[in-house]
Coordinates of C-alpha atoms in Angstrom, one line a residue:
X1 CA 52.5 49.2 1.8
X2 CA 55.9 47.6 1.8
X3 CA 54.6 44.5 3.5
X4 CA 52.3 43.2 0.7
X5 CA 54.8 44.2 -2.0
X6 CA 57.6 42.4 -0.2
X7 CA 55.4 39.3 0.3
X8 CA 54.4 39.4 -3.4
X9 CA 58.1 39.5 -4.5
X10 CA 58.9 36.6 -2.2
X11 CA 56.2 34.5 -3.7
X12 CA 57.6 34.9 -7.2
X13 CA 61.2 34.2 -5.9
X14 CA 59.8 31.0 -4.4
X15 CA 58.3 30.1 -7.8
X16 CA 61.7 30.8 -9.4
X17 CA 63.4 28.4 -6.9
X18 CA 61.1 25.5 -7.5
X19 CA 61.2 26.1 -11.3
X20 CA 64.9 25.5 -11.3
X21 CA 64.3 22.0 -10.0
X22 CA 61.7 21.4 -12.7
X23 CA 64.2 22.5 -15.3
X24 CA 66.5 19.7 -14.1
X25 CA 63.8 17.1 -14.4
X26 CA 62.9 18.3 -17.9
X27 CA 66.6 18.4 -19.1
X28 CA 67.0 14.8 -18.0
X29 CA 64.0 13.6 -20.0
X30 CA 65.1 15.3 -23.2
X31 CA 68.8 14.4 -23.1
X32 CA 68.2 10.7 -22.6
X33 CA 66.7 10.2 -26.1
X34 CA 69.8 11.8 -27.6
X35 CA 72.1 9.6 -25.5
X36 CA 70.5 6.3 -26.3
X37 CA 72.8 5.5 -29.3
X38 CA 75.9 6.3 -27.2
X39 CA 74.6 4.2 -24.3
X40 CA 74.0 1.2 -26.5
X41 CA 77.7 1.0 -27.2
X42 CA 79.1 2.2 -23.8
X43 CA 76.9 0.0 -21.7
X44 CA 76.6 -2.9 -24.2
X45 CA 72.8 -2.5 -24.1
X46 CA 70.5 -4.3 -26.6
X47 CA 67.2 -2.8 -28.0
X48 CA 65.1 -4.2 -25.2
X49 CA 67.4 -2.7 -22.5
X50 CA 67.4 0.6 -24.3
X51 CA 63.6 0.6 -24.1
X52 CA 63.8 0.0 -20.4
X53 CA 66.1 2.9 -19.9
X54 CA 63.1 5.1 -20.9
X55 CA 60.3 2.9 -19.5
X56 CA 61.8 2.5 -16.0
X57 CA 61.9 6.3 -15.5
X58 CA 58.3 6.8 -16.8
X59 CA 56.8 4.0 -14.7
X60 CA 58.6 5.1 -11.5
X61 CA 57.5 8.7 -12.1
X62 CA 53.9 7.5 -12.5
X63 CA 53.9 5.1 -9.5
X64 CA 55.4 7.7 -7.2
X65 CA 53.0 10.6 -8.0
X66 CA 50.2 10.0 -5.4
X67 CA 52.5 8.6 -2.7
X68 CA 54.7 11.8 -3.1
X69 CA 51.6 14.0 -2.6
X70 CA 50.6 12.0 0.5
X71 CA 54.1 12.3 2.0
X72 CA 54.1 16.1 1.4
X73 CA 50.7 16.5 3.1
X74 CA 51.8 14.3 6.0
X75 CA 55.4 15.4 6.7
X76 CA 55.7 18.8 5.0
X77 CA 55.9 19.9 1.4
X78 CA 59.3 21.6 1.7
X79 CA 60.8 18.6 3.4
X80 CA 59.7 16.2 0.8
X81 CA 60.7 18.6 -2.0
X82 CA 64.2 18.9 -0.5
X83 CA 64.5 15.1 -0.1
X84 CA 63.4 14.6 -3.7
X85 CA 66.0 17.1 -5.0
X86 CA 68.8 15.4 -3.1
X87 CA 67.8 11.9 -4.3
X88 CA 67.4 13.3 -7.9
X89 CA 71.0 14.6 -7.8
X90 CA 72.4 11.4 -6.4
X91 CA 70.5 9.3 -8.9
X92 CA 71.9 11.5 -11.7
X93 CA 75.4 10.6 -10.5
X94 CA 74.3 7.0 -10.4
X95 CA 73.3 7.2 -14.1
X96 CA 76.6 8.7 -15.0
X97 CA 78.7 6.1 -13.1
X98 CA 76.6 3.0 -14.2
X99 CA 78.8 0.3 -15.7
X100 CA 76.1 -1.9 -17.2
X101 CA 72.4 -1.8 -18.2
X102 CA 71.0 -3.2 -14.9
X103 CA 72.6 -0.5 -12.8
X104 CA 71.5 2.2 -15.3
X105 CA 67.9 0.9 -15.2
X106 CA 67.9 1.0 -11.4
X107 CA 69.3 4.6 -11.3
X108 CA 66.7 5.7 -13.9
X109 CA 63.9 4.3 -11.7
X110 CA 65.2 6.1 -8.7
X111 CA 65.5 9.2 -10.8
X112 CA 61.9 8.9 -11.9
X113 CA 60.6 8.5 -8.4
X114 CA 62.5 11.6 -7.2
X115 CA 61.3 13.5 -10.3
X116 CA 57.7 12.7 -9.3
X117 CA 58.3 14.2 -5.8
X118 CA 59.8 17.4 -7.3
X119 CA 57.0 17.8 -9.8
X120 CA 54.2 17.2 -7.4
X121 CA 55.6 19.2 -4.5
X122 CA 56.3 22.2 -6.9
X123 CA 52.7 22.4 -7.8
X124 CA 51.6 21.8 -4.2
X125 CA 53.8 24.7 -3.1
X126 CA 52.2 26.9 -5.7
X127 CA 48.8 25.9 -4.5
X128 CA 49.4 27.1 -0.9
X129 CA 51.6 30.1 -1.8
X130 CA 49.6 31.9 -4.5
X131 CA 46.0 33.2 -4.2
X132 CA 43.3 32.4 -6.8
X133 CA 44.0 35.6 -8.8
X134 CA 47.8 34.9 -9.2
X135 CA 47.6 31.2 -9.5
X136 CA 47.0 31.0 -13.3
X137 CA 50.1 33.1 -14.0
X138 CA 52.1 31.1 -11.5
X139 CA 51.0 27.8 -13.1
X140 CA 51.9 29.3 -16.4
X141 CA 55.5 29.9 -15.2
X142 CA 55.5 26.3 -13.8
X143 CA 54.3 25.0 -17.2
X144 CA 57.0 27.0 -19.0
X145 CA 59.7 25.6 -16.7
X146 CA 58.4 22.1 -17.6
X147 CA 58.7 22.8 -21.3
X148 CA 61.7 25.0 -21.4
X149 CA 64.0 22.0 -21.4
X150 CA 62.6 20.9 -24.8
X151 CA 64.8 23.2 -26.8
X152 CA 67.6 23.4 -24.3
X153 CA 68.0 19.7 -23.9
X154 CA 68.7 18.9 -27.5
X155 CA 71.0 21.9 -27.9
X156 CA 73.1 21.4 -24.8
X157 CA 72.9 17.6 -24.8
X158 CA 73.8 17.3 -28.5
X159 CA 76.8 19.6 -28.0
X160 CA 78.0 17.7 -24.9
X161 CA 77.6 14.3 -26.6
X162 CA 79.6 15.4 -29.5
X163 CA 82.5 16.7 -27.5
X164 CA 82.5 15.2 -24.0
X165 CA 82.1 11.9 -22.1
X166 CA 78.4 10.7 -22.2
X167 CA 78.1 10.8 -18.4
X168 CA 78.2 14.6 -18.4
X169 CA 74.7 14.8 -19.8
X170 CA 73.4 13.2 -16.6
X171 CA 75.9 15.1 -14.3
X172 CA 74.4 18.2 -15.9
X173 CA 71.4 17.7 -13.6
X174 CA 73.5 18.0 -10.4
X175 CA 74.4 21.7 -10.4
X176 CA 70.9 22.7 -11.6
X177 CA 69.3 20.6 -8.8
X178 CA 71.9 21.9 -6.3
X179 CA 71.0 25.5 -7.1
X180 CA 67.3 24.7 -6.8
X181 CA 68.0 22.9 -3.5
X182 CA 69.7 26.0 -2.0
X183 CA 67.0 28.3 -3.3
X184 CA 64.3 26.1 -1.8
X185 CA 66.2 26.0 1.5
X186 CA 66.4 29.8 1.6
X187 CA 63.1 30.9 0.3
X188 CA 60.3 28.2 0.5
X189 CA 58.5 28.1 3.8
X190 CA 57.4 24.8 5.3
X191 CA 53.7 24.0 4.9
X192 CA 51.5 21.1 6.0
X193 CA 48.0 20.9 7.4
X194 CA 47.4 21.2 11.1
X195 CA 46.1 17.7 11.2
X196 CA 48.2 15.5 8.8
X197 CA 46.3 12.9 6.9
X198 CA 46.4 9.2 7.8
X199 CA 48.4 6.7 5.7
X200 CA 46.0 4.8 3.4
X201 CA 48.1 1.8 2.6
X202 CA 45.5 0.1 0.4
X203 CA 45.0 3.4 -1.5
X204 CA 48.8 3.9 -2.0
X205 CA 49.3 0.3 -3.3
X206 CA 46.3 0.2 -5.6
X207 CA 46.9 3.6 -7.0
X208 CA 50.6 3.1 -7.7
X209 CA 50.1 -0.4 -9.2
X210 CA 47.0 0.7 -11.2
X211 CA 48.7 3.8 -12.7
X212 CA 51.9 1.9 -13.4
X213 CA 50.1 -1.0 -15.2
X214 CA 47.9 1.5 -17.2
X215 CA 51.0 3.5 -18.3
X216 CA 52.9 0.4 -19.1
X217 CA 50.1 -0.9 -21.4
X218 CA 49.9 2.5 -23.2
X219 CA 53.7 2.5 -23.7
X220 CA 53.6 -1.1 -25.1
X221 CA 50.7 -0.1 -27.5
X222 CA 52.9 2.7 -28.8
X223 CA 55.6 0.2 -29.6
X224 CA 53.5 -2.5 -31.1
X225 CA 49.8 -2.8 -31.5
X226 CA 46.7 -2.0 -29.3
X227 CA 45.6 -5.6 -29.9
X228 CA 48.7 -7.1 -28.5
X229 CA 48.3 -8.9 -25.1
X230 CA 51.3 -7.0 -23.8
X231 CA 49.3 -3.8 -24.4
X232 CA 45.7 -4.5 -23.5
X233 CA 46.6 -6.9 -20.6
X234 CA 48.3 -4.2 -18.5
X235 CA 45.7 -1.6 -19.5
X236 CA 42.8 -3.9 -18.3
X237 CA 44.7 -4.7 -15.1
X238 CA 45.4 -1.0 -14.5
X239 CA 41.8 0.0 -15.1
X240 CA 40.6 -2.8 -12.7
X241 CA 43.0 -1.6 -10.0
X242 CA 41.9 2.0 -10.4
X243 CA 38.2 0.9 -10.2
X244 CA 39.1 -1.0 -7.0
X245 CA 40.8 2.2 -5.7
X246 CA 37.6 4.2 -6.2
X247 CA 35.5 1.5 -4.4
X248 CA 38.0 1.3 -1.5
X249 CA 38.2 5.1 -1.0
X250 CA 34.4 5.3 -0.9
X251 CA 34.2 2.5 1.7
X252 CA 36.9 4.2 3.7
X253 CA 35.0 7.5 3.7
X254 CA 31.8 5.7 4.8
X255 CA 33.6 4.2 7.8
X256 CA 35.0 7.6 8.8
X257 CA 38.6 7.0 7.6
X258 CA 41.0 9.2 5.8
X259 CA 41.2 8.3 2.1
X260 CA 44.3 8.8 -0.1
X261 CA 42.1 10.4 -2.8
X262 CA 39.0 12.3 -1.5
X263 CA 36.1 11.0 -3.8
X264 CA 34.2 14.3 -3.2
X265 CA 36.8 16.1 -5.4
X266 CA 35.4 14.5 -8.5
X267 CA 31.9 15.8 -7.7
X268 CA 33.3 19.4 -8.0
X269 CA 32.9 20.4 -11.7
X270 CA 35.9 22.7 -11.9
X271 CA 38.2 20.0 -10.5
X272 CA 37.1 17.1 -12.7
X273 CA 36.7 19.2 -15.8
X274 CA 40.0 21.1 -15.1
X275 CA 42.0 17.9 -14.8
X276 CA 40.4 16.3 -17.9
X277 CA 40.8 19.4 -20.0
X278 CA 44.4 19.9 -19.0
X279 CA 45.0 16.3 -20.1
X280 CA 43.3 17.0 -23.4
X281 CA 45.5 20.1 -24.0
X282 CA 48.6 18.1 -23.2
X283 CA 47.5 15.4 -25.7
X284 CA 47.2 18.0 -28.4
X285 CA 50.4 19.8 -27.6
X286 CA 52.2 16.5 -27.6
X287 CA 51.1 16.0 -31.2
X288 CA 53.5 18.8 -32.1
X289 CA 56.2 17.8 -29.7
X290 CA 56.1 14.2 -30.8
X291 CA 55.9 14.7 -34.6
X292 CA 57.8 17.9 -35.3
X293 CA 61.3 16.8 -34.4
X294 CA 60.9 13.8 -36.6
X295 CA 59.7 16.0 -39.5
X296 CA 62.6 18.4 -39.1
X297 CA 65.2 15.7 -38.9
X298 CA 63.8 13.3 -41.6
X299 CA 62.3 15.7 -44.1
X300 CA 64.1 19.0 -43.6
X301 CA 67.4 17.3 -42.8
X302 CA 68.5 19.2 -39.6
X303 CA 70.3 17.6 -36.6
X304 CA 68.9 17.4 -33.1
X305 CA 70.3 20.8 -32.2
X306 CA 68.5 22.3 -35.2
X307 CA 65.3 20.6 -34.2
X308 CA 65.6 22.0 -30.8
X309 CA 66.0 25.5 -32.2
X310 CA 62.9 25.1 -34.3
X311 CA 60.9 24.4 -31.1
X312 CA 61.6 27.9 -29.8
X313 CA 58.4 29.4 -31.4
X314 CA 56.3 26.8 -29.6
X315 CA 58.0 27.5 -26.3
X316 CA 57.7 31.3 -26.9
X317 CA 54.0 30.9 -27.7
X318 CA 53.5 28.9 -24.5
X319 CA 55.2 31.5 -22.4
X320 CA 53.1 34.3 -23.9
X321 CA 49.8 32.4 -23.5
X322 CA 50.6 31.3 -19.9
X323 CA 51.7 34.7 -18.8
X324 CA 48.6 36.4 -20.3
X325 CA 46.2 33.7 -19.0
X326 CA 45.3 35.3 -15.7
X327 CA 44.7 38.7 -17.2
X328 CA 42.4 37.3 -19.9
X329 CA 40.6 35.2 -17.2
X330 CA 39.9 38.4 -15.2
X331 CA 38.3 39.9 -18.3
X332 CA 36.5 37.0 -19.9
X333 CA 36.2 34.1 -17.4
X334 CA 37.9 30.8 -17.0
X335 CA 35.6 28.8 -19.2
X336 CA 36.0 31.1 -22.2
X337 CA 39.8 31.2 -21.8
X338 CA 40.1 27.4 -21.8
X339 CA 37.7 27.0 -24.7
X340 CA 39.5 29.7 -26.7
X341 CA 42.9 28.2 -25.9
X342 CA 41.7 24.8 -27.0
X343 CA 40.3 26.3 -30.1
X344 CA 43.6 28.0 -31.0
X345 CA 45.4 24.8 -30.3
X346 CA 43.0 22.8 -32.5
X347 CA 43.3 25.4 -35.3
X348 CA 47.1 25.1 -35.1
X349 CA 46.9 21.3 -35.4
X350 CA 44.7 21.7 -38.5
X351 CA 47.3 24.1 -39.9
X352 CA 49.9 21.5 -39.2
X353 CA 47.9 19.0 -41.1
X354 CA 48.5 21.0 -44.3
X355 CA 52.2 20.5 -44.1
X356 CA 54.0 19.2 -47.2
X357 CA 57.5 18.1 -47.9
X358 CA 58.3 21.5 -49.2
X359 CA 56.5 23.7 -46.7
X360 CA 58.4 26.9 -45.9
X361 CA 59.8 27.0 -42.4
X362 CA 58.1 30.3 -41.6
X363 CA 54.8 28.5 -42.1
X364 CA 55.7 25.8 -39.5
X365 CA 56.9 28.5 -37.1
X366 CA 53.6 30.3 -37.3
X367 CA 51.4 27.3 -36.4
X368 CA 53.8 26.0 -33.8
X369 CA 53.8 29.4 -32.1
X370 CA 50.0 29.4 -32.3
X371 CA 49.9 25.9 -30.8
X372 CA 52.1 27.0 -27.9
X373 CA 49.9 30.1 -27.3
X374 CA 46.7 28.0 -27.2
X375 CA 48.3 25.4 -24.9
X376 CA 49.6 28.1 -22.6
X377 CA 46.2 29.7 -22.3
X378 CA 44.3 26.5 -21.8
X379 CA 46.7 24.4 -19.7
X380 CA 47.4 27.1 -17.1
X381 CA 43.8 28.0 -16.7
X382 CA 42.4 24.5 -16.6
X383 CA 45.0 23.4 -14.0
X384 CA 44.3 26.5 -11.9
X385 CA 40.5 25.8 -12.1
X386 CA 41.3 22.3 -10.8
X387 CA 43.6 23.2 -7.9
X388 CA 41.6 26.2 -6.7
X389 CA 39.4 23.6 -5.0
X390 CA 42.3 22.2 -3.0
X391 CA 42.7 23.5 0.5
X392 CA 46.0 23.1 2.4
X393 CA 44.9 19.8 3.9
X394 CA 44.8 18.0 0.6
X395 CA 46.9 20.1 -1.8
X396 CA 49.7 17.5 -2.0
X397 CA 47.5 14.5 -3.0
X398 CA 45.2 16.7 -5.0
X399 CA 48.0 18.2 -7.1
X400 CA 49.5 14.7 -7.4
X401 CA 46.2 13.5 -8.8
X402 CA 46.2 16.3 -11.4
X403 CA 49.8 15.4 -12.4
X404 CA 49.1 11.7 -12.6
X405 CA 46.2 12.3 -15.0
X406 CA 48.0 14.9 -17.1
X407 CA 51.1 12.7 -17.4
X408 CA 49.0 10.1 -19.2
X409 CA 48.4 12.6 -21.9
X410 CA 51.8 12.4 -23.6
X411 CA 52.0 8.6 -23.3
X412 CA 48.5 8.2 -24.8
X413 CA 49.4 10.9 -27.4
X414 CA 52.6 9.0 -28.4
X415 CA 50.7 5.7 -28.7
X416 CA 47.6 7.0 -30.5
X417 CA 49.3 9.5 -32.8
X418 CA 52.3 7.2 -33.4
X419 CA 49.9 4.5 -34.4
X420 CA 48.1 6.8 -36.9
X421 CA 51.4 8.0 -38.3
X422 CA 52.8 4.5 -38.6
X423 CA 49.7 2.9 -40.2
X424 CA 49.4 5.7 -42.8
X425 CA 53.2 5.7 -43.5
X426 CA 53.3 1.9 -44.0
X427 CA 50.2 2.0 -46.3
X428 CA 51.8 4.6 -48.6
X429 CA 55.6 3.9 -48.6
X430 CA 56.6 1.8 -51.7
X431 CA 58.5 -1.5 -51.0
X432 CA 57.9 -3.4 -54.3
X433 CA 61.1 -4.3 -56.0
X434 CA 63.1 -4.2 -52.8
X435 CA 64.7 -7.2 -51.1
X436 CA 62.6 -8.5 -48.2
X437 CA 65.0 -7.3 -45.5
X438 CA 65.2 -3.8 -47.1
X439 CA 61.4 -3.6 -47.5
X440 CA 60.9 -4.4 -43.8
X441 CA 63.4 -1.7 -42.9
X442 CA 61.6 0.8 -45.0
X443 CA 58.3 0.0 -43.5
X444 CA 59.6 0.2 -39.9
X445 CA 60.3 3.9 -39.8
X446 CA 61.1 7.0 -41.9
X447 CA 64.7 7.0 -40.7
X448 CA 65.3 3.4 -41.6
X449 CA 63.7 4.0 -45.0
X450 CA 66.0 7.0 -45.6
X451 CA 69.0 4.8 -44.6
X452 CA 67.9 2.2 -47.2
X453 CA 67.5 4.9 -49.8
X454 CA 71.0 6.2 -49.1
X455 CA 72.6 2.8 -49.3
X456 CA 70.9 2.1 -52.6
X457 CA 71.5 5.5 -54.0
X458 CA 67.8 5.9 -54.8
X459 CA 66.7 9.6 -54.7
X460 CA 63.2 8.5 -55.8
X461 CA 62.8 6.2 -52.8
X462 CA 64.0 8.9 -50.4
X463 CA 61.4 11.3 -51.8
X464 CA 58.7 8.6 -51.5
X465 CA 59.7 7.8 -47.9
X466 CA 59.5 11.5 -47.0
X467 CA 56.2 12.0 -48.7
X468 CA 54.7 9.0 -47.0
X469 CA 55.9 10.2 -43.6
X470 CA 54.4 13.7 -44.1
X471 CA 51.1 12.2 -45.2
X472 CA 51.1 10.1 -41.9
X473 CA 51.9 13.2 -39.9
X474 CA 49.1 15.2 -41.5
X475 CA 46.6 12.4 -40.6
X476 CA 47.9 12.3 -37.0
X477 CA 47.6 16.1 -36.7
X478 CA 44.0 16.1 -38.0
X479 CA 43.0 13.6 -35.3
X480 CA 44.9 15.5 -32.7
X481 CA 42.8 18.6 -33.7
X482 CA 39.6 16.6 -33.4
X483 CA 40.6 15.4 -29.9
X484 CA 41.4 18.9 -28.7
X485 CA 38.2 20.4 -30.3
X486 CA 36.0 17.9 -28.4
X487 CA 37.2 19.5 -25.2
X488 CA 35.8 22.9 -26.2
X489 CA 32.1 22.2 -25.3
X490 CA 33.1 20.5 -22.1
X491 CA 35.0 23.7 -21.1
X492 CA 32.0 25.8 -21.8
X493 CA 29.6 23.5 -20.0
X494 CA 31.5 22.4 -16.9
X495 CA 34.2 25.0 -16.0
X496 CA 33.2 27.9 -13.7
X497 CA 33.0 31.3 -15.3
X498 CA 35.3 32.8 -12.7
X499 CA 36.8 32.1 -9.3
X500 CA 36.4 34.5 -6.3
X501 CA 37.5 34.4 -2.7
X502 CA 34.8 34.6 -0.1
X503 CA 35.2 34.3 3.6
X504 CA 38.8 33.4 3.2
X505 CA 38.1 30.3 1.2
X506 CA 38.2 29.8 -2.6
X507 CA 34.9 29.3 -4.2
X508 CA 33.9 28.6 -7.8
X509 CA 30.9 30.5 -9.0
X510 CA 28.8 30.6 -12.2
X511 CA 27.9 33.6 -14.2
X512 CA 25.0 34.5 -11.9
X513 CA 27.3 34.4 -8.9
X514 CA 25.9 31.1 -7.5
X515 CA 28.3 28.7 -5.8
X516 CA 29.0 25.6 -7.8
X517 CA 30.9 23.9 -5.0

């Protein structure tokens, strides 16, 4: 009896080891936004260069997803995870020691590529380490590790930027990554298929370029307009390249070759629906993560550390939902849990849409906690439903594909919800009677509008700016709720009711027990 118990404890220690690395990736993403004003002065960076500090990381992260999965399947997941952790630590040092914008952008790109390897390999290790019954809870812990940096980053990063040299916010990654590296070395076993996959060069190139172009277009649309050539041009190019990828992979399979992405995966309902529903859940969750910090800082008047503290109910709700997901799935089935989780998340978004300038903080805490719980239930279960179809041979690329699709959720959420917020805000904020330059500043953002109000000493203008922002936030939250609610019938129609293990192989079954593979 000690054998299984010891093996079970070892699995959870393995999960703790890889979660440490994910915490380092999350901390880096959150502290950068805080450090941008400091970097502008220290590195003499203009607005365009500051945007590339963020964009270079995101694009490299996106481009490296599928290649990282292929490398893990081919050369061993532990080996690629260790390499990614070492590169991540070195690139963090490179960020801290950068003396100009160009060097910092290069270091950020390397950091993003290494982060992709860490994220993908972490999920691949979970896939081959945990069985179908434990996988939803393990994925819940993985998701919590991804989001735990949201409150920690602003709190710790804000404290460090106020008291220490700015480079320490990047050097902070090094000890976290080092501890994770040592834990992976000691605990995580090597895994790779008996027959490693071939190297699909065309698939790697087209997938990387296609995802990068698509992500770049979405980012540009969030900064300007969906109708701008800088936005729709890359999105069209990315879509064309991804369509070419699908065609090429089918041709490769027909000729008996080994594709980067197995097209047959998308014919499995639980995989395609699980990936899509996880992306929908992330989109809705990002509505809260994108809009709330702005509300707390602009309307409530707290600093970044205060905004980080106020995210704790959301993180707590996520942890509770994710930890309980596998138990609820055992009782009610995967499709019900995902549908219910999306329903709770949509209801929370509708609650957020009733926010006013004077809403009590306990009210916001209630719906943010509910949003976290709904996201924890739905995301963990949808991701588990997707990766249960992945055997050891394709777990690396398969989990990379899940991550690549899910990572588009926040970018699209920022672009879509940001556009809704900005258009509503600009239509409501008053600029008559203001000088042209001041009026343009007021229309550009809530923070610029409040700055103009402070400089002019106009309390009325400040109140109108805050009111216009809250109206825009409410509109964005309502549409976020609609987007999440659309996923509910898809969960009920296409996800399996439960997952069982038969003959040593995972199999999705419907309510009558018939295989849906």
